[in-house]
Short mmCIF file of C-alpha atoms in Angstrom, two decimals:
data_model
loop_
_atom_site.label_atom_id
_atom_site.label_comp_id
_atom_site.label_asym_id
_atom_site.label_seq_id
_atom_site.Cartn_x
_atom_site.Cartn_y
_atom_site.Cartn_z
CA UNK A 1 0.00 0.00 0.00
CA UNK A 2 1.12 3.53 -0.69
CA UNK A 3 1.48 5.49 2.48
CA UNK A 4 3.29 8.44 4.03
CA UNK A 5 3.85 8.50 7.75
CA UNK A 6 4.85 11.51 9.81
CA UNK A 7 5.07 10.15 13.33
CA UNK A 8 5.15 13.49 15.14
CA UNK A 9 2.07 15.68 15.21
CA UNK A 10 3.91 18.39 17.10
CA UNK A 11 7.58 19.18 17.37
CA UNK A 12 8.79 21.92 19.65
CA UNK A 13 12.41 23.12 19.63
CA UNK A 14 14.31 26.14 20.84
CA UNK A 15 15.64 28.75 18.46
CA UNK A 16 19.11 27.78 17.28
CA UNK A 17 18.61 24.09 17.99
CA UNK A 18 18.72 21.47 15.23
CA UNK A 19 15.41 20.21 13.95
CA UNK A 20 14.45 17.02 12.18
CA UNK A 21 10.97 16.29 10.93
CA UNK A 22 10.53 12.62 10.22
CA UNK A 23 8.86 11.14 7.18
CA UNK A 24 8.63 7.50 6.17
CA UNK A 25 6.96 6.20 3.07
CA UNK A 26 5.69 2.95 1.68
CA UNK A 27 5.78 2.55 -2.08
CA UNK A 28 6.85 -0.28 -4.33
CA UNK A 29 7.97 1.89 -7.22
CA UNK A 30 10.59 4.60 -7.53
CA UNK A 31 9.44 7.33 -5.14
CA UNK A 32 9.34 11.02 -5.79
CA UNK A 33 9.12 12.90 -2.54
CA UNK A 34 8.32 16.44 -1.55
CA UNK A 35 8.06 18.60 1.52
CA UNK A 36 5.29 21.21 1.62
CA UNK A 37 4.95 23.93 4.24
CA UNK A 38 2.07 26.04 5.44
CA UNK A 39 2.93 29.15 7.41
CA UNK A 40 0.29 30.89 9.48
CA UNK A 41 -2.31 32.56 7.27
CA UNK A 42 -0.54 31.48 4.09
CA UNK A 43 -1.34 28.88 1.52
CA UNK A 44 0.25 25.46 1.43
CA UNK A 45 3.36 25.68 -0.72
CA UNK A 46 6.25 23.57 -1.91
CA UNK A 47 9.33 23.70 0.27
CA UNK A 48 11.61 21.27 -1.52
CA UNK A 49 11.68 18.10 -3.57
CA UNK A 50 14.18 15.32 -3.34
CA UNK A 51 15.01 15.27 -7.02
CA UNK A 52 16.36 18.81 -6.84
CA UNK A 53 18.75 18.04 -4.01
CA UNK A 54 18.46 21.64 -2.95
CA UNK A 55 18.55 23.53 0.31
CA UNK A 56 15.64 25.88 0.83
CA UNK A 57 15.58 28.26 3.79
CA UNK A 58 18.34 26.16 5.31
CA UNK A 59 16.30 22.97 5.12
CA UNK A 60 17.54 19.81 3.43
CA UNK A 61 16.05 16.38 2.97
CA UNK A 62 17.76 13.22 1.84
CA UNK A 63 15.97 10.28 0.36
CA UNK A 64 17.04 7.05 2.04
CA UNK A 65 15.59 4.21 0.03
CA UNK A 66 16.96 1.59 2.39
CA UNK A 67 15.10 3.08 5.33
CA UNK A 68 12.27 4.42 3.13
CA UNK A 69 12.67 7.79 4.75
CA UNK A 70 12.79 11.41 3.67
CA UNK A 71 13.45 13.35 6.84
CA UNK A 72 13.58 17.15 6.76
CA UNK A 73 16.48 18.74 8.60
CA UNK A 74 17.78 22.12 9.55
CA UNK A 75 20.88 22.66 11.70
CA UNK A 76 19.68 25.85 13.41
CA UNK A 77 15.96 26.46 13.75
CA UNK A 78 14.56 29.98 13.49
CA UNK A 79 11.32 31.33 14.88
CA UNK A 80 10.06 31.96 11.36
CA UNK A 81 10.31 28.24 10.68
CA UNK A 82 7.26 27.68 12.85
CA UNK A 83 4.69 26.18 10.52
CA UNK A 84 2.88 23.03 9.47
CA UNK A 85 5.02 20.68 7.41
CA UNK A 86 3.70 17.94 5.13
CA UNK A 87 5.68 15.18 3.53
CA UNK A 88 4.25 14.02 0.21
CA UNK A 89 4.79 11.08 -2.10
CA UNK A 90 4.15 11.37 -5.80
CA UNK A 91 3.28 7.96 -7.07
CA UNK A 92 3.35 8.70 -10.74
CA UNK A 93 0.29 9.45 -12.74
CA UNK A 94 -1.68 12.11 -10.97
CA UNK A 95 -1.72 11.07 -7.40
CA UNK A 96 0.19 12.73 -4.57
CA UNK A 97 -0.21 11.21 -1.13
CA UNK A 98 0.33 13.41 1.91
CA UNK A 99 1.30 12.58 5.43
CA UNK A 100 -0.75 13.82 8.37
CA UNK A 101 1.63 16.71 8.89
CA UNK A 102 3.91 17.90 11.70
CA UNK A 103 3.46 21.22 13.39
CA UNK A 104 6.84 22.74 14.17
CA UNK A 105 7.00 25.29 16.93
CA UNK A 106 10.26 27.14 17.42
CA UNK A 107 10.53 28.77 20.80
CA UNK A 108 12.51 31.94 21.42
CA UNK B 1 3.18 34.20 -13.47
CA UNK B 2 0.65 31.58 -12.56
CA UNK B 3 -2.01 32.21 -9.98
CA UNK B 4 -4.82 30.16 -8.56
CA UNK B 5 -7.99 31.62 -7.15
CA UNK B 6 -10.38 29.78 -4.92
CA UNK B 7 -13.62 31.06 -3.45
CA UNK B 8 -15.34 31.57 -1.19
CA UNK B 9 -12.84 31.62 1.64
CA UNK B 10 -15.42 30.54 4.20
CA UNK B 11 -18.89 29.11 3.86
CA UNK B 12 -21.55 28.07 6.33
CA UNK B 13 -24.31 25.96 4.87
CA UNK B 14 -27.21 24.02 6.39
CA UNK B 15 -27.49 20.27 6.01
CA UNK B 16 -29.26 19.34 2.81
CA UNK B 17 -28.33 22.50 0.96
CA UNK B 18 -26.34 22.49 -2.30
CA UNK B 19 -22.69 23.38 -2.59
CA UNK B 20 -20.56 24.99 -5.25
CA UNK B 21 -16.90 25.84 -4.72
CA UNK B 22 -15.00 27.34 -7.58
CA UNK B 23 -11.34 27.38 -8.53
CA UNK B 24 -9.67 29.09 -11.45
CA UNK B 25 -6.08 29.13 -12.61
CA UNK B 26 -4.38 31.90 -14.55
CA UNK B 27 -1.10 32.06 -16.40
CA UNK B 28 -0.92 28.47 -17.54
CA UNK B 29 -2.66 26.22 -20.01
CA UNK B 30 -3.85 22.63 -19.79
CA UNK B 31 -3.09 22.22 -16.10
CA UNK B 32 -3.89 19.17 -14.07
CA UNK B 33 -6.43 20.22 -11.46
CA UNK B 34 -7.15 18.74 -8.06
CA UNK B 35 -9.53 19.02 -5.12
CA UNK B 36 -8.18 18.00 -1.74
CA UNK B 37 -9.78 17.99 1.68
CA UNK B 38 -7.58 18.85 4.64
CA UNK B 39 -8.59 17.41 7.98
CA UNK B 40 -6.81 18.20 11.21
CA UNK B 41 -4.36 15.46 12.07
CA UNK B 42 -5.15 13.51 8.93
CA UNK B 43 -3.27 15.28 6.20
CA UNK B 44 -4.68 15.98 2.78
CA UNK B 45 -7.09 13.61 1.13
CA UNK B 46 -7.33 13.69 -2.65
CA UNK B 47 -10.96 13.94 -3.70
CA UNK B 48 -10.88 14.54 -7.45
CA UNK B 49 -8.41 15.25 -10.20
CA UNK B 50 -8.79 16.31 -13.80
CA UNK B 51 -6.44 16.15 -16.74
CA UNK B 52 -8.67 18.02 -19.16
CA UNK B 53 -12.04 19.59 -19.83
CA UNK B 54 -14.81 17.24 -18.83
CA UNK B 55 -12.38 14.61 -17.55
CA UNK B 56 -12.86 13.94 -13.85
CA UNK B 57 -11.48 11.13 -11.75
CA UNK B 58 -12.81 10.46 -8.29
CA UNK B 59 -10.58 9.06 -5.62
CA UNK B 60 -13.05 8.68 -2.81
CA UNK B 61 -16.74 7.79 -3.12
CA UNK B 62 -18.71 10.44 -1.34
CA UNK B 63 -21.41 13.01 -1.44
CA UNK B 64 -19.40 15.35 -3.63
CA UNK B 65 -18.82 15.74 -7.36
CA UNK B 66 -16.50 17.80 -9.50
CA UNK B 67 -16.69 19.37 -12.92
CA UNK B 68 -14.31 21.08 -15.29
CA UNK B 69 -16.33 23.17 -17.71
CA UNK B 70 -13.32 25.13 -18.94
CA UNK B 71 -9.62 24.40 -19.17
CA UNK B 72 -8.70 26.45 -16.12
CA UNK B 73 -11.87 26.14 -14.07
CA UNK B 74 -12.60 23.43 -11.55
CA UNK B 75 -15.79 23.23 -9.53
CA UNK B 76 -16.62 21.14 -6.47
CA UNK B 77 -20.31 20.50 -5.93
CA UNK B 78 -22.85 18.72 -3.86
CA UNK B 79 -26.59 18.44 -4.29
CA UNK B 80 -27.25 17.91 -0.59
CA UNK B 81 -24.62 18.60 2.03
CA UNK B 82 -24.04 16.31 4.98
CA UNK B 83 -22.56 17.24 8.34
CA UNK B 84 -19.56 15.11 7.47
CA UNK B 85 -18.80 17.35 4.50
CA UNK B 86 -17.52 20.02 6.84
CA UNK B 87 -13.82 20.64 6.36
CA UNK B 88 -11.15 22.64 4.62
CA UNK B 89 -11.11 22.24 0.86
CA UNK B 90 -8.09 22.98 -1.24
CA UNK B 91 -7.84 23.37 -4.98
CA UNK B 92 -4.47 22.78 -6.64
CA UNK B 93 -2.91 22.62 -10.06
CA UNK B 94 0.21 21.08 -11.57
CA UNK B 95 1.88 21.19 -14.93
CA UNK B 96 0.55 18.57 -17.27
CA UNK B 97 2.98 16.06 -18.71
CA UNK B 98 5.76 17.25 -16.44
CA UNK B 99 6.80 14.43 -14.26
CA UNK B 100 7.24 15.53 -10.67
CA UNK B 101 5.53 18.81 -11.19
CA UNK B 102 4.72 20.01 -7.69
CA UNK B 103 1.26 21.02 -6.63
CA UNK B 104 0.32 24.70 -6.39
CA UNK B 105 -2.46 25.31 -3.92
CA UNK B 106 -5.16 27.89 -3.54
CA UNK B 107 -5.98 29.54 -0.24
CA UNK B 108 -8.69 27.05 0.54
CA UNK B 109 -12.34 27.17 1.57
CA UNK B 110 -13.46 26.49 5.12
CA UNK B 111 -16.84 24.79 4.85
CA UNK B 112 -19.03 24.38 7.91
CA UNK B 113 -22.21 22.39 7.52
CA UNK B 114 -24.69 23.09 10.31
#
């Protein structure tokens, strides 16, 4: 079955601390993974995608096919990183499956 | 640049009333269009997607339907709303025929069925 699991509903860290938002997926094909973010009062938007191997706003995510994971990381969290984060799996065709989301709260 | 408009932003409707949510995309042609429902703690659930005018695929059997009367217009409808239809509805588009095209979301509609 195709599934995306984000085990943490809420993650609270202090400003300047490292942050890791976990994402695990289940998919028999070659996965294409994304992280989307929703800041307060803003629309849901793409943060990064694994195929680009990019760093956006200091965030990176590495696809680990052996562990079927795509964790989102940032070495030093900022208050403006507080948001809802969704991991998403594109299964080919037209379907993108989302995880339940993790709310990140960065404390001053 | 491409933009997506979704309205209304909020809607309160009584049980049994009809529903029509509209979504339009500007600045692109032949987009794939989607309706998602966002539930707290449950992520986004794909309801419908469309790859062209009049072409609708349903992912979840339910009380809702979708239509695409024009290339860049996507409508979510119901003839008779249920309490369980309450939720946050998101319209999105992606580039057709571009593998791994990310989704671009509208601002969403908060629907409350009373």
